[in-house]
JSON list of C-alpha atoms in Angstrom, two decimals:
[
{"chain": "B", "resi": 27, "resn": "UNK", "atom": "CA", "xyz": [-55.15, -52.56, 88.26]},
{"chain": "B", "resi": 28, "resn": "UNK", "atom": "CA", "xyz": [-55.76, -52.54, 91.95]},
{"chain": "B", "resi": 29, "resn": "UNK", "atom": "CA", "xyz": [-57.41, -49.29, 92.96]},
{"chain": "B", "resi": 30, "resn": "UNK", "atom": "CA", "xyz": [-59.03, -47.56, 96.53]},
{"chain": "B", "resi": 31, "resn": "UNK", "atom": "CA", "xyz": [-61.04, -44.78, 96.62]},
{"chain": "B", "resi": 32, "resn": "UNK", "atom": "CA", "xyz": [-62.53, -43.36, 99.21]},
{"chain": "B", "resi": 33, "resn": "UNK", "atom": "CA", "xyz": [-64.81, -40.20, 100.37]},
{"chain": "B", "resi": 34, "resn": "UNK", "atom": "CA", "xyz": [-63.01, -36.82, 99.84]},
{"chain": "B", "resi": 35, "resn": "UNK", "atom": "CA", "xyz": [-62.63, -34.74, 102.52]},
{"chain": "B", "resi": 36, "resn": "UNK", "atom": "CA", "xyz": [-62.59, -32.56, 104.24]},
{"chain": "B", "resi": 37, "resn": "UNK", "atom": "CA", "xyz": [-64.59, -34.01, 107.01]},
{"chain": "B", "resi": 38, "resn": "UNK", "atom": "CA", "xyz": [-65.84, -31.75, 109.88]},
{"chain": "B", "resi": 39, "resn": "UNK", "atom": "CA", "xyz": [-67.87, -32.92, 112.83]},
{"chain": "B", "resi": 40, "resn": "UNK", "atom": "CA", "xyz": [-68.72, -32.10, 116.04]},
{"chain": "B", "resi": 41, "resn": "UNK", "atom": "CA", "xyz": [-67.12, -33.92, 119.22]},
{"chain": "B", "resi": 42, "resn": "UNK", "atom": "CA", "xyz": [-69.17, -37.04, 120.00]},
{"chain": "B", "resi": 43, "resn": "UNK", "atom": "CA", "xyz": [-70.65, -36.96, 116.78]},
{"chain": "B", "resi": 44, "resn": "UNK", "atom": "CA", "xyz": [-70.97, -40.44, 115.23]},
{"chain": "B", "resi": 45, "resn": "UNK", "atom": "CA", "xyz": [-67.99, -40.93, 111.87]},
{"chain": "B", "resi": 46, "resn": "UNK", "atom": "CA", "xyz": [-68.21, -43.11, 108.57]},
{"chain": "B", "resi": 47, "resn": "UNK", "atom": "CA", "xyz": [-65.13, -42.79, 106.06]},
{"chain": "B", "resi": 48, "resn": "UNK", "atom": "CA", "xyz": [-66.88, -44.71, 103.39]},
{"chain": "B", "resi": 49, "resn": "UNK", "atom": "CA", "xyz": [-63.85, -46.65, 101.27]},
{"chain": "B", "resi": 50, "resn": "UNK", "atom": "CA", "xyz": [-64.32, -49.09, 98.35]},
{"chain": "B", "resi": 51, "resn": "UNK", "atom": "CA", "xyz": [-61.67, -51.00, 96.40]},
{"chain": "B", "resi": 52, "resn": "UNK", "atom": "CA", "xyz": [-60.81, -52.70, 93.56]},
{"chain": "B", "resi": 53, "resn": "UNK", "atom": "CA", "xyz": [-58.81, -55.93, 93.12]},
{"chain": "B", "resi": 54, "resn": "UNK", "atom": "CA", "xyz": [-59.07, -59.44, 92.22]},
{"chain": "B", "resi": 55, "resn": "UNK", "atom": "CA", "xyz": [-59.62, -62.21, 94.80]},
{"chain": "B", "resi": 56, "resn": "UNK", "atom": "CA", "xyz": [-58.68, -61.26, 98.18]},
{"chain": "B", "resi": 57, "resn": "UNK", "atom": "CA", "xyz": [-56.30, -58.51, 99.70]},
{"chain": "B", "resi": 58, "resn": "UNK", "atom": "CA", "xyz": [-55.53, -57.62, 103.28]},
{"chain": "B", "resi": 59, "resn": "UNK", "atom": "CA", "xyz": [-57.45, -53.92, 103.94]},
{"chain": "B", "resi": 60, "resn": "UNK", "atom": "CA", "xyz": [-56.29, -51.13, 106.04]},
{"chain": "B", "resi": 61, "resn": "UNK", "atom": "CA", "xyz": [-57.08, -48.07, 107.30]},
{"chain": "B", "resi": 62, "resn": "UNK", "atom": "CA", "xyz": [-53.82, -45.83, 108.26]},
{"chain": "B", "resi": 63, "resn": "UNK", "atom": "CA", "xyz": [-53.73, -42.20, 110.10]},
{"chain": "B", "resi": 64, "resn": "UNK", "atom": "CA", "xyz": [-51.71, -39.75, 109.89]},
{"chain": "B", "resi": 65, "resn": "UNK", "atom": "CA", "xyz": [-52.01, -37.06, 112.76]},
{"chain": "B", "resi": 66, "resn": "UNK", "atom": "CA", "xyz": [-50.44, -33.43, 112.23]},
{"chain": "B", "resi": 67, "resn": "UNK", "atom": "CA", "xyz": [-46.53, -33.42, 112.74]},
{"chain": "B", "resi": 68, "resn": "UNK", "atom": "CA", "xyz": [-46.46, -37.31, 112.75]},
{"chain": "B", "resi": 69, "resn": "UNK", "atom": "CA", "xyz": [-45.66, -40.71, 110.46]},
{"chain": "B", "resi": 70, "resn": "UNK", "atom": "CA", "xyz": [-48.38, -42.92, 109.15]},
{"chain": "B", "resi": 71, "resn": "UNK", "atom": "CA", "xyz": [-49.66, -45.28, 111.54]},
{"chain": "B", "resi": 72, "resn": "UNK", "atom": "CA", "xyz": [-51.78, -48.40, 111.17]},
{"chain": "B", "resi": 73, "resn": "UNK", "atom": "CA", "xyz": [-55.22, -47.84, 112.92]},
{"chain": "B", "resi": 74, "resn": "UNK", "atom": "CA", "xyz": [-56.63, -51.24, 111.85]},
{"chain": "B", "resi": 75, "resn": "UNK", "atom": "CA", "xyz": [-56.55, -53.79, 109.34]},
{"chain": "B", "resi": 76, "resn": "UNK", "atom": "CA", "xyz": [-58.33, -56.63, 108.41]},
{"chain": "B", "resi": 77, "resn": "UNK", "atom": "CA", "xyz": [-57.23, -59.77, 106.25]},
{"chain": "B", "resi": 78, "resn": "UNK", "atom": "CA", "xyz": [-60.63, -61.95, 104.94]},
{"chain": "B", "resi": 79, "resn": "UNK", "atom": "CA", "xyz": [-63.61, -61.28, 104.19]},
{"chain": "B", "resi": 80, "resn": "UNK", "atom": "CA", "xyz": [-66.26, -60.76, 107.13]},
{"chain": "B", "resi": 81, "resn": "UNK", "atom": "CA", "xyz": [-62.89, -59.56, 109.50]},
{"chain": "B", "resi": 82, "resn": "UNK", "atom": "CA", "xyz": [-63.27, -56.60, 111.90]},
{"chain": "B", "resi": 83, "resn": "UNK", "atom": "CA", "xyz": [-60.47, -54.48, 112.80]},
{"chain": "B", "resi": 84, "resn": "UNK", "atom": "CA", "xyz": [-61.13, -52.84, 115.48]},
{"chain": "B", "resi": 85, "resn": "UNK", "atom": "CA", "xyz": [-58.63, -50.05, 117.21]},
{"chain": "B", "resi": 86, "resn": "UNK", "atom": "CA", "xyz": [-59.21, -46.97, 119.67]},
{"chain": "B", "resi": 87, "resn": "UNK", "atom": "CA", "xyz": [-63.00, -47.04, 119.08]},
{"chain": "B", "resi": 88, "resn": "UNK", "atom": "CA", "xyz": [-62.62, -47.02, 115.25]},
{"chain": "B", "resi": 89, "resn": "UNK", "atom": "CA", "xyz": [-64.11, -50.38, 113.45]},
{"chain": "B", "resi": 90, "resn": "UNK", "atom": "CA", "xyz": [-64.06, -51.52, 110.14]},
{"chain": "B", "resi": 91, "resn": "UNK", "atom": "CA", "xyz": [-65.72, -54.57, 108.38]},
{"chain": "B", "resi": 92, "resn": "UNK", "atom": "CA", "xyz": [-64.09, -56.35, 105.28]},
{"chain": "B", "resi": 93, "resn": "UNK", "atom": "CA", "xyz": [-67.09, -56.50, 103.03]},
{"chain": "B", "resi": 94, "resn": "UNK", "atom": "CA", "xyz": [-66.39, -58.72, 99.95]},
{"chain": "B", "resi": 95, "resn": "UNK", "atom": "CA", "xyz": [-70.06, -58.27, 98.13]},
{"chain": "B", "resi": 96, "resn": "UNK", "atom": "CA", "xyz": [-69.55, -54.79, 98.41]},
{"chain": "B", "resi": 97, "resn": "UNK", "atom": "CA", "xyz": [-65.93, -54.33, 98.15]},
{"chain": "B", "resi": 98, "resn": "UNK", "atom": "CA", "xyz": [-65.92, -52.18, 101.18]},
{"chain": "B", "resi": 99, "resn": "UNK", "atom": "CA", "xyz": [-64.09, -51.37, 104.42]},
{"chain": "B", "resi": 100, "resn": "UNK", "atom": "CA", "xyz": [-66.24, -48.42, 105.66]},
{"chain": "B", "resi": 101, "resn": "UNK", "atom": "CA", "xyz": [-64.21, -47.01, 108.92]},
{"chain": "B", "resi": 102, "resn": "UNK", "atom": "CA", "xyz": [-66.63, -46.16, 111.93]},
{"chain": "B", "resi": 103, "resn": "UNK", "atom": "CA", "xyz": [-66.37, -44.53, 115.62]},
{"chain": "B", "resi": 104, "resn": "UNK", "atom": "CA", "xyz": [-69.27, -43.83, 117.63]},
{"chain": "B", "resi": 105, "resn": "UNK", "atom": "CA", "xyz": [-68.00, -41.07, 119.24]},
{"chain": "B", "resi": 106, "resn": "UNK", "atom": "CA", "xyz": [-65.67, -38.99, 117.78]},
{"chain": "B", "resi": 107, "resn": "UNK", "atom": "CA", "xyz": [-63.18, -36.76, 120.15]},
{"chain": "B", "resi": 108, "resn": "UNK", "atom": "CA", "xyz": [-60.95, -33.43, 119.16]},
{"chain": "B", "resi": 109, "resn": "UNK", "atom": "CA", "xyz": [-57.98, -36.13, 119.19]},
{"chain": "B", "resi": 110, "resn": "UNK", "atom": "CA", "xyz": [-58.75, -37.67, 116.20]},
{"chain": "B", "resi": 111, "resn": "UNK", "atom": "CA", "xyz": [-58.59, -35.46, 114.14]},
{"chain": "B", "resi": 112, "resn": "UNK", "atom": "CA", "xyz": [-55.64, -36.51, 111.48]},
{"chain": "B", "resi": 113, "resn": "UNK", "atom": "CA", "xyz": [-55.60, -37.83, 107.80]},
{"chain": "B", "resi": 114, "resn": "UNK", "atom": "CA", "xyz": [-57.42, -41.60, 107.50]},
{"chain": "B", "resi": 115, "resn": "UNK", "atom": "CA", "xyz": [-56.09, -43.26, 104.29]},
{"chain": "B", "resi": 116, "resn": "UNK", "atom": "CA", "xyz": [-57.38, -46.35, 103.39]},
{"chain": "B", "resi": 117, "resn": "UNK", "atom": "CA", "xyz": [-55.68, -49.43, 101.89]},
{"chain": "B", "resi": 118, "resn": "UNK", "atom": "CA", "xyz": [-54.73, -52.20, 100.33]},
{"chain": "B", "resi": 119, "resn": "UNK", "atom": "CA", "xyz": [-52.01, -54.89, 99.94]},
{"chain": "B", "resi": 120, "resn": "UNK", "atom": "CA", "xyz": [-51.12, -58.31, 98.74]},
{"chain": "B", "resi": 121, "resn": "UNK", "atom": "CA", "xyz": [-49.95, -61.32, 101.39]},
{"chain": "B", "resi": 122, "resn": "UNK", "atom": "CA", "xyz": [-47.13, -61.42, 98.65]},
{"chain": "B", "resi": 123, "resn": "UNK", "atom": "CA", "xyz": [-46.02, -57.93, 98.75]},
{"chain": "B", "resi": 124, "resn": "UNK", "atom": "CA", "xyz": [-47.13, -57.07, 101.80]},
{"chain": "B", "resi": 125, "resn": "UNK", "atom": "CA", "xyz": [-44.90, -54.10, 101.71]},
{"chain": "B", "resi": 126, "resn": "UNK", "atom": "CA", "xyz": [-46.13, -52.53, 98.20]},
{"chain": "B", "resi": 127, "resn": "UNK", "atom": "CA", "xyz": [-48.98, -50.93, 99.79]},
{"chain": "B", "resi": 128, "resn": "UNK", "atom": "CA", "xyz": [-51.79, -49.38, 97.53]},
{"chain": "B", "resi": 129, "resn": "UNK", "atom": "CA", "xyz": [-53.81, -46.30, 99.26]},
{"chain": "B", "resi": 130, "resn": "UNK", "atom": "CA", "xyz": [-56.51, -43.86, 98.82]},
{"chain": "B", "resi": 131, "resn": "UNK", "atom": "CA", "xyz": [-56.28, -40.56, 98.51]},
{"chain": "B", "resi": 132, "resn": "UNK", "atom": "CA", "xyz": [-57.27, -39.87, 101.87]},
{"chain": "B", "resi": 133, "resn": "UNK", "atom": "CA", "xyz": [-59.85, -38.19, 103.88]},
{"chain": "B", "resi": 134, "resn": "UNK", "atom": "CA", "xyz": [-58.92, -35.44, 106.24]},
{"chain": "B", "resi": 135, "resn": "UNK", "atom": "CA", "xyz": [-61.17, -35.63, 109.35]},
{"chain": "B", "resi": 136, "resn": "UNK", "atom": "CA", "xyz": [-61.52, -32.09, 111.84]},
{"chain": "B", "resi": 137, "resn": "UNK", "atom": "CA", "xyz": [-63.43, -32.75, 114.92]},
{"chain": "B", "resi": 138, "resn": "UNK", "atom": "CA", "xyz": [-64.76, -29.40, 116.21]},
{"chain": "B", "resi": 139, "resn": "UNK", "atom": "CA", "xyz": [-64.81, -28.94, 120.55]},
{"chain": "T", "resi": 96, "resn": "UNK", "atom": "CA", "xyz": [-38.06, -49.48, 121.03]},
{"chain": "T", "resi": 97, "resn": "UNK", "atom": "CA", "xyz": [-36.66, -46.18, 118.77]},
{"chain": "T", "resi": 98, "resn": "UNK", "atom": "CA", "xyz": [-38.64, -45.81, 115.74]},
{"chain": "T", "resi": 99, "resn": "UNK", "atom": "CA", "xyz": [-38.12, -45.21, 111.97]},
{"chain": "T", "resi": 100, "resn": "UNK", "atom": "CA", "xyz": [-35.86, -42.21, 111.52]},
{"chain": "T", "resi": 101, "resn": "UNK", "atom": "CA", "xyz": [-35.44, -40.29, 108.41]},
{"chain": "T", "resi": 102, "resn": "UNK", "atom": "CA", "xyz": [-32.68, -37.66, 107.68]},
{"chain": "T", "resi": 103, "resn": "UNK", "atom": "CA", "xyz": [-32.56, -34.86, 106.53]},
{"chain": "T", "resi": 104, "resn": "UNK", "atom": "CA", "xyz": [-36.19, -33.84, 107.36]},
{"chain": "T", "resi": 105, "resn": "UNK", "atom": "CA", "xyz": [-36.21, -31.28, 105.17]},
{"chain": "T", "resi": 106, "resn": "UNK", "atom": "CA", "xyz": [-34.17, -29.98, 102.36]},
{"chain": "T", "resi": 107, "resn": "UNK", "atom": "CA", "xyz": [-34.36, -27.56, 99.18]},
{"chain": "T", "resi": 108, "resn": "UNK", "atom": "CA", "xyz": [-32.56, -28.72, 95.81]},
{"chain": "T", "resi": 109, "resn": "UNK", "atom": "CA", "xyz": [-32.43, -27.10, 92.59]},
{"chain": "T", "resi": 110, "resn": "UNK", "atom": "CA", "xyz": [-33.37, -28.70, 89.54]},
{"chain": "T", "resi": 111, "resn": "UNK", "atom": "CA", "xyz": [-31.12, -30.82, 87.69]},
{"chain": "T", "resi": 112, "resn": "UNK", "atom": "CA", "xyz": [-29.34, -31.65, 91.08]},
{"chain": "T", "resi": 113, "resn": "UNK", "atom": "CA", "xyz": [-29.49, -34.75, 92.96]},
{"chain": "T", "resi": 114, "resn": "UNK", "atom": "CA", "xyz": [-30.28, -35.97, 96.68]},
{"chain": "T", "resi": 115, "resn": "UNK", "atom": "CA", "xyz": [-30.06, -38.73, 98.81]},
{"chain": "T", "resi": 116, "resn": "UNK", "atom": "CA", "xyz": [-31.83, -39.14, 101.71]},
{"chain": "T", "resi": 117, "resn": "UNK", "atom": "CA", "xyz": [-31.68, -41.94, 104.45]},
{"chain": "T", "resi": 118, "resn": "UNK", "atom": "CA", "xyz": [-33.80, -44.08, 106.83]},
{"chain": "T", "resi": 119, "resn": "UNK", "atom": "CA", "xyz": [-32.75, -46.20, 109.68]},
{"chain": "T", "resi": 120, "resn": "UNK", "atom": "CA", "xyz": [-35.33, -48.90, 110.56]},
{"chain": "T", "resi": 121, "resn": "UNK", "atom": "CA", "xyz": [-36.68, -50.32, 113.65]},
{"chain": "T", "resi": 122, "resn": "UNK", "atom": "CA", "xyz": [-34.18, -52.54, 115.49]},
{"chain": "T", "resi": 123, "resn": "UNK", "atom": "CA", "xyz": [-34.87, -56.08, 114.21]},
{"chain": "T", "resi": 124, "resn": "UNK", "atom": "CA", "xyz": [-36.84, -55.04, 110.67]},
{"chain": "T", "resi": 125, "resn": "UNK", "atom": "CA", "xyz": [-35.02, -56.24, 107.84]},
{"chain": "T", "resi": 126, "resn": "UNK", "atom": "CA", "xyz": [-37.44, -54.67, 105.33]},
{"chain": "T", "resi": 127, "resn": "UNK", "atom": "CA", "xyz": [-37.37, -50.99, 104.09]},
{"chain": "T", "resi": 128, "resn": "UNK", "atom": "CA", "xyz": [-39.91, -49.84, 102.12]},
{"chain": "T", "resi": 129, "resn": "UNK", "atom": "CA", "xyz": [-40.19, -46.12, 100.45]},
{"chain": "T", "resi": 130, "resn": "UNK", "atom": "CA", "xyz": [-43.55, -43.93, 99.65]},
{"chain": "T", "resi": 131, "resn": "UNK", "atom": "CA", "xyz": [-43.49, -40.58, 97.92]},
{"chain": "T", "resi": 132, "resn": "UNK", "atom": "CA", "xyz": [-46.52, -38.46, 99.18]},
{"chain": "T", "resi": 133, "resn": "UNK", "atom": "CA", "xyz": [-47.74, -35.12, 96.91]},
{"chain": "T", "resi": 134, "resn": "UNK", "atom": "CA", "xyz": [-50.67, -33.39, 96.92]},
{"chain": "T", "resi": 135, "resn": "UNK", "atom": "CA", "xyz": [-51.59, -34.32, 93.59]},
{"chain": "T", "resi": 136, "resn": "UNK", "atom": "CA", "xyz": [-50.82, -38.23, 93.22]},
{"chain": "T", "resi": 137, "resn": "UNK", "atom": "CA", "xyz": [-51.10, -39.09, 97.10]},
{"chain": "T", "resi": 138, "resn": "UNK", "atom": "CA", "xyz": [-49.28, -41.95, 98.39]},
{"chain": "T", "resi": 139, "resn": "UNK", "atom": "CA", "xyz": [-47.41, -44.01, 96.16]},
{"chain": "T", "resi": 140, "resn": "UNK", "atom": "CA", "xyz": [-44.46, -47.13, 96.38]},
{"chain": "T", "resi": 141, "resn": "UNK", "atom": "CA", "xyz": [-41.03, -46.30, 95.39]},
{"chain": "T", "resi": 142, "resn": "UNK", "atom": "CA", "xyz": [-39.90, -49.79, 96.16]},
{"chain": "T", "resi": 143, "resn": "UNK", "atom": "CA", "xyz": [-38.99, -52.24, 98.40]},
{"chain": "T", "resi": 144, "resn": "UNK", "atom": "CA", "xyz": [-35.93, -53.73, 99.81]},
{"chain": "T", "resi": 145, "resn": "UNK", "atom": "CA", "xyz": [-35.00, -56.33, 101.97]},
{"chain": "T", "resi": 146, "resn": "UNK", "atom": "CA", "xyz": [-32.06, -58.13, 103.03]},
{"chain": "T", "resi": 147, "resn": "UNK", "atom": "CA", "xyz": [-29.91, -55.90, 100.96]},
{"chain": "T", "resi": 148, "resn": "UNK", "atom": "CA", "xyz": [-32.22, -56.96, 97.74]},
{"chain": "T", "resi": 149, "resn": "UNK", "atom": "CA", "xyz": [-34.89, -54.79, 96.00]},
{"chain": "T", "resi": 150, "resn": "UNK", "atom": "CA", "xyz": [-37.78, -57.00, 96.42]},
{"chain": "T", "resi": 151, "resn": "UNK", "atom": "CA", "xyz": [-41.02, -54.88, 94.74]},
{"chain": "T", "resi": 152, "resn": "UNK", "atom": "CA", "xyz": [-40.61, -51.68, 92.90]},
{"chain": "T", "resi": 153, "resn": "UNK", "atom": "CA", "xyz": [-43.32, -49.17, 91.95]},
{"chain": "T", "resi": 154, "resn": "UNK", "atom": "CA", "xyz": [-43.66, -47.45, 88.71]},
{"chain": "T", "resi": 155, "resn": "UNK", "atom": "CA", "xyz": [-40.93, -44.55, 89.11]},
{"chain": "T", "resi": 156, "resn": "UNK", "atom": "CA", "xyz": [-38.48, -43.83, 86.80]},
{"chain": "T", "resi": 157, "resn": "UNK", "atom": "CA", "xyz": [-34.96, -44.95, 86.91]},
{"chain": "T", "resi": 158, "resn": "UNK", "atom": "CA", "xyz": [-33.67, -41.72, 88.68]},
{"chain": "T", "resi": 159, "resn": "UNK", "atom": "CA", "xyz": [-35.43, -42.88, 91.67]},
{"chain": "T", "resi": 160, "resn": "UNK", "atom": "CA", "xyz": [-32.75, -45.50, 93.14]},
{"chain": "T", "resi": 161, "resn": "UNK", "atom": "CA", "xyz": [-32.06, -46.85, 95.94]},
{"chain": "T", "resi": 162, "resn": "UNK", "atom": "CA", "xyz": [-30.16, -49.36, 97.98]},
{"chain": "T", "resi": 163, "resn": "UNK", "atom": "CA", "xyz": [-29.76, -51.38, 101.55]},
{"chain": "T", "resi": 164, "resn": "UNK", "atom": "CA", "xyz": [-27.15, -52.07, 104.11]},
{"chain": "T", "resi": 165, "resn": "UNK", "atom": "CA", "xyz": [-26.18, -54.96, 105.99]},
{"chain": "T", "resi": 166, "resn": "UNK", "atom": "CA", "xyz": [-27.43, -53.36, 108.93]},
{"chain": "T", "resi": 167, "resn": "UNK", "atom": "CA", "xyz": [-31.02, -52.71, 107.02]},
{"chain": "T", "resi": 168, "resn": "UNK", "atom": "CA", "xyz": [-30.38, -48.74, 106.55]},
{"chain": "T", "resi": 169, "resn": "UNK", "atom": "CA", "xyz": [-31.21, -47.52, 103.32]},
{"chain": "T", "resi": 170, "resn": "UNK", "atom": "CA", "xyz": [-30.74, -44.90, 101.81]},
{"chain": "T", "resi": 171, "resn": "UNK", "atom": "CA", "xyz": [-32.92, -43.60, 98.29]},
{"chain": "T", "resi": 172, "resn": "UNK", "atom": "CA", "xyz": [-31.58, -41.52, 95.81]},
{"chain": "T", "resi": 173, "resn": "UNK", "atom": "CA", "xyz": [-33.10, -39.22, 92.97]},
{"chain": "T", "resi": 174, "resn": "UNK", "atom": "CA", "xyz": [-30.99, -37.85, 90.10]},
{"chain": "T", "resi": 175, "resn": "UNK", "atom": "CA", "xyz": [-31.42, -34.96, 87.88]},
{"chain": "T", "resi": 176, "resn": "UNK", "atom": "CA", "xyz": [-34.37, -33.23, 89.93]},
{"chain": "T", "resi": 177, "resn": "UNK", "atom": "CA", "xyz": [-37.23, -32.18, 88.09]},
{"chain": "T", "resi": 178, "resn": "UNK", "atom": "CA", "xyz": [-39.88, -29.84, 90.35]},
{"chain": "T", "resi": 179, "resn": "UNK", "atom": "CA", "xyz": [-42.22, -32.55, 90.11]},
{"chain": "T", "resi": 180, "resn": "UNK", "atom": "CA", "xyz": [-40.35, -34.39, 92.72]},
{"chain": "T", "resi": 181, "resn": "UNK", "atom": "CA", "xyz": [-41.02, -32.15, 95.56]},
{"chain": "T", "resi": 182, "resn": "UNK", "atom": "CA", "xyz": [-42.74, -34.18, 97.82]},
{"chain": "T", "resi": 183, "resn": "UNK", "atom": "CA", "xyz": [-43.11, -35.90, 101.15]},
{"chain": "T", "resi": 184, "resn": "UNK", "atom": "CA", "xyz": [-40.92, -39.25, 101.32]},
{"chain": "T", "resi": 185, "resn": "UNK", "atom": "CA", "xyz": [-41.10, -41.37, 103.90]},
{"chain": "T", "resi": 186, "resn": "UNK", "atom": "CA", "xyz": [-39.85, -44.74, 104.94]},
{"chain": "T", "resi": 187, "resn": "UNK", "atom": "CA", "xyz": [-41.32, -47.34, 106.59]},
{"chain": "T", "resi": 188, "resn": "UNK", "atom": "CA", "xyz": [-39.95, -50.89, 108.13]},
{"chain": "T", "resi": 189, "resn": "UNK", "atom": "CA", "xyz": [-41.46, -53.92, 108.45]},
{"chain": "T", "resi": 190, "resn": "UNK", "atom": "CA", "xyz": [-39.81, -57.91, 109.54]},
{"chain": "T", "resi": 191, "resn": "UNK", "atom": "CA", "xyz": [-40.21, -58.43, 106.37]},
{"chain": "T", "resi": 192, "resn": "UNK", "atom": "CA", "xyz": [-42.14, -61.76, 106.25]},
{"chain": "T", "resi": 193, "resn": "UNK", "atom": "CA", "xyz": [-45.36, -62.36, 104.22]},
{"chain": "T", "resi": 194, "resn": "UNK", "atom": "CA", "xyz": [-48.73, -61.41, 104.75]},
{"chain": "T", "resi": 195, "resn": "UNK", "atom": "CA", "xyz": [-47.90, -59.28, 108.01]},
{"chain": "T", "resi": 196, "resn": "UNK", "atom": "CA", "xyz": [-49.23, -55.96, 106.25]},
{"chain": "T", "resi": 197, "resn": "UNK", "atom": "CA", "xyz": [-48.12, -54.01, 109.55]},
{"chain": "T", "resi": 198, "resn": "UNK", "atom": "CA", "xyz": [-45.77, -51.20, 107.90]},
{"chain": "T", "resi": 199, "resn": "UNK", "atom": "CA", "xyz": [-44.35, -48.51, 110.53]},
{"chain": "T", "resi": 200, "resn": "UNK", "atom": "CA", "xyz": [-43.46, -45.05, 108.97]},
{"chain": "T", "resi": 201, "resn": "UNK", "atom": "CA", "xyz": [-41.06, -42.41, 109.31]},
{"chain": "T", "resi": 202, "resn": "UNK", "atom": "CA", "xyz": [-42.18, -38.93, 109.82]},
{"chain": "T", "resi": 203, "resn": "UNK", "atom": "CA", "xyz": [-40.71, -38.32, 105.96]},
{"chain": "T", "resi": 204, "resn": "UNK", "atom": "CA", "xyz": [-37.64, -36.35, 104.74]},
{"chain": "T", "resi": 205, "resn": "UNK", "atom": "CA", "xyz": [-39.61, -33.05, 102.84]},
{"chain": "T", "resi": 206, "resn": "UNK", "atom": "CA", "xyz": [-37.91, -31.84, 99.85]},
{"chain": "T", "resi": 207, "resn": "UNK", "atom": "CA", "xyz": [-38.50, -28.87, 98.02]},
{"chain": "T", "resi": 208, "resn": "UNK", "atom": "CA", "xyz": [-37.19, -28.47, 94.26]},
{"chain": "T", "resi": 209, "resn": "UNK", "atom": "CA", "xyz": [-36.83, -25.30, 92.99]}
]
């Protein structure tokens, strides 16, 4: 079945550092990817999302590019701050059910002043 | 615009009991959608519903339940607890069309089995 996995964490980094959240998937033909975050004491909330191959999302800083030879959706920032430090989960859904969304196990990113 | 509210936050049951827990979506979202989240098995989907109908459903067992109102509230219930239901579950909304992918998610009611 349709799968994500993506780098364990914990991730710890110093502010202004540069971030990668490596994330692969598995699925046939073409889903709509996602990255989600989830900062301490708050919901899930989409950070970007892209839906065909070659997309970027793009959001606060944080990019990520729908590779389909790869099955990827790596998440980026250039320059990371103490702010973002949350959960990142990465995803994947169906235009059909866009609703019954599929996730990684998510990475937990610390960003150290 | 108010966002997706869950009640209770957090409660404590006792095996063998049951719970029901609510979510009120965003004004205007006629989908519901619900997500257990444990340590263990991470984020998965209890199910779907819209307009009153359960539109997708995950793979939970049948004392996982839930239902919508004409006003798009829902409310999910779990029967005979077992301790492997302690977990985070949260709600999210959506309009409810195709292909939109945008979910926006409750904070989560927590509940505790013991």
């Amino acid at each position: 079945g349709d799968s994500v996995t993506q780098m364990e964490g914990p991730v710890t980094l110093s502010e202004e550092a540069f971030l990668t959240i490596n994330c692969t998937y598995t699925a046939t033909g073409y889903p709509s990817l996602f990255w989600y975050v989830q900062y301490p004491g708050e919901g899930l909330q989409l950070l970007l999302k892209a839906t065909k191959a070659d997309d970027k999302g793009s959001n606060k800083g944080f990019e990520a590019t729908y590779r389909k030879e790869t099955t990827s959706f790596h998440l980026e920032k250039g320059s990371v701050q103490v702010s973002d430090s949350a959960v990142y989960f990465c995803a994947l859904s169906w235009a059909s059910s866009a609703s019954k969304i599929i996730f990684g196990s998510g990475t937990r990113l610390s960003i150290r002043p | 615009k108010a966002g997706v509210t869950q009640t209770p936050r957090y409660l404590i049951k006792t095996r063998g009991q049951q719970v029901t827990l609510s979510c009120s979506p965003i004004s205007g979202h006629r989908s519901v959608s619900w997500y257990q989240q444990t340590p263990g098995q991470g984020l998965q989907f209890l199910f779907e519903y819209f307009s009153e109908t359960q539109r997708n459903k995950g793979n939970f067992p049948g004392r996982f339940s839930g239902r919508q109102f004409s006003n798009s509230r829902s409310e999910m219930n779990v029967s005979t607890l077992e301790l492997g239901d302690s977990a985070l579950y949260l709600c999210a909304s959506s309009y409810g069309g195709e292909g939109t992918g945008e979910l926006f998610f409750g904070e989560g009611s927590r509940l505790t089995v013991l």
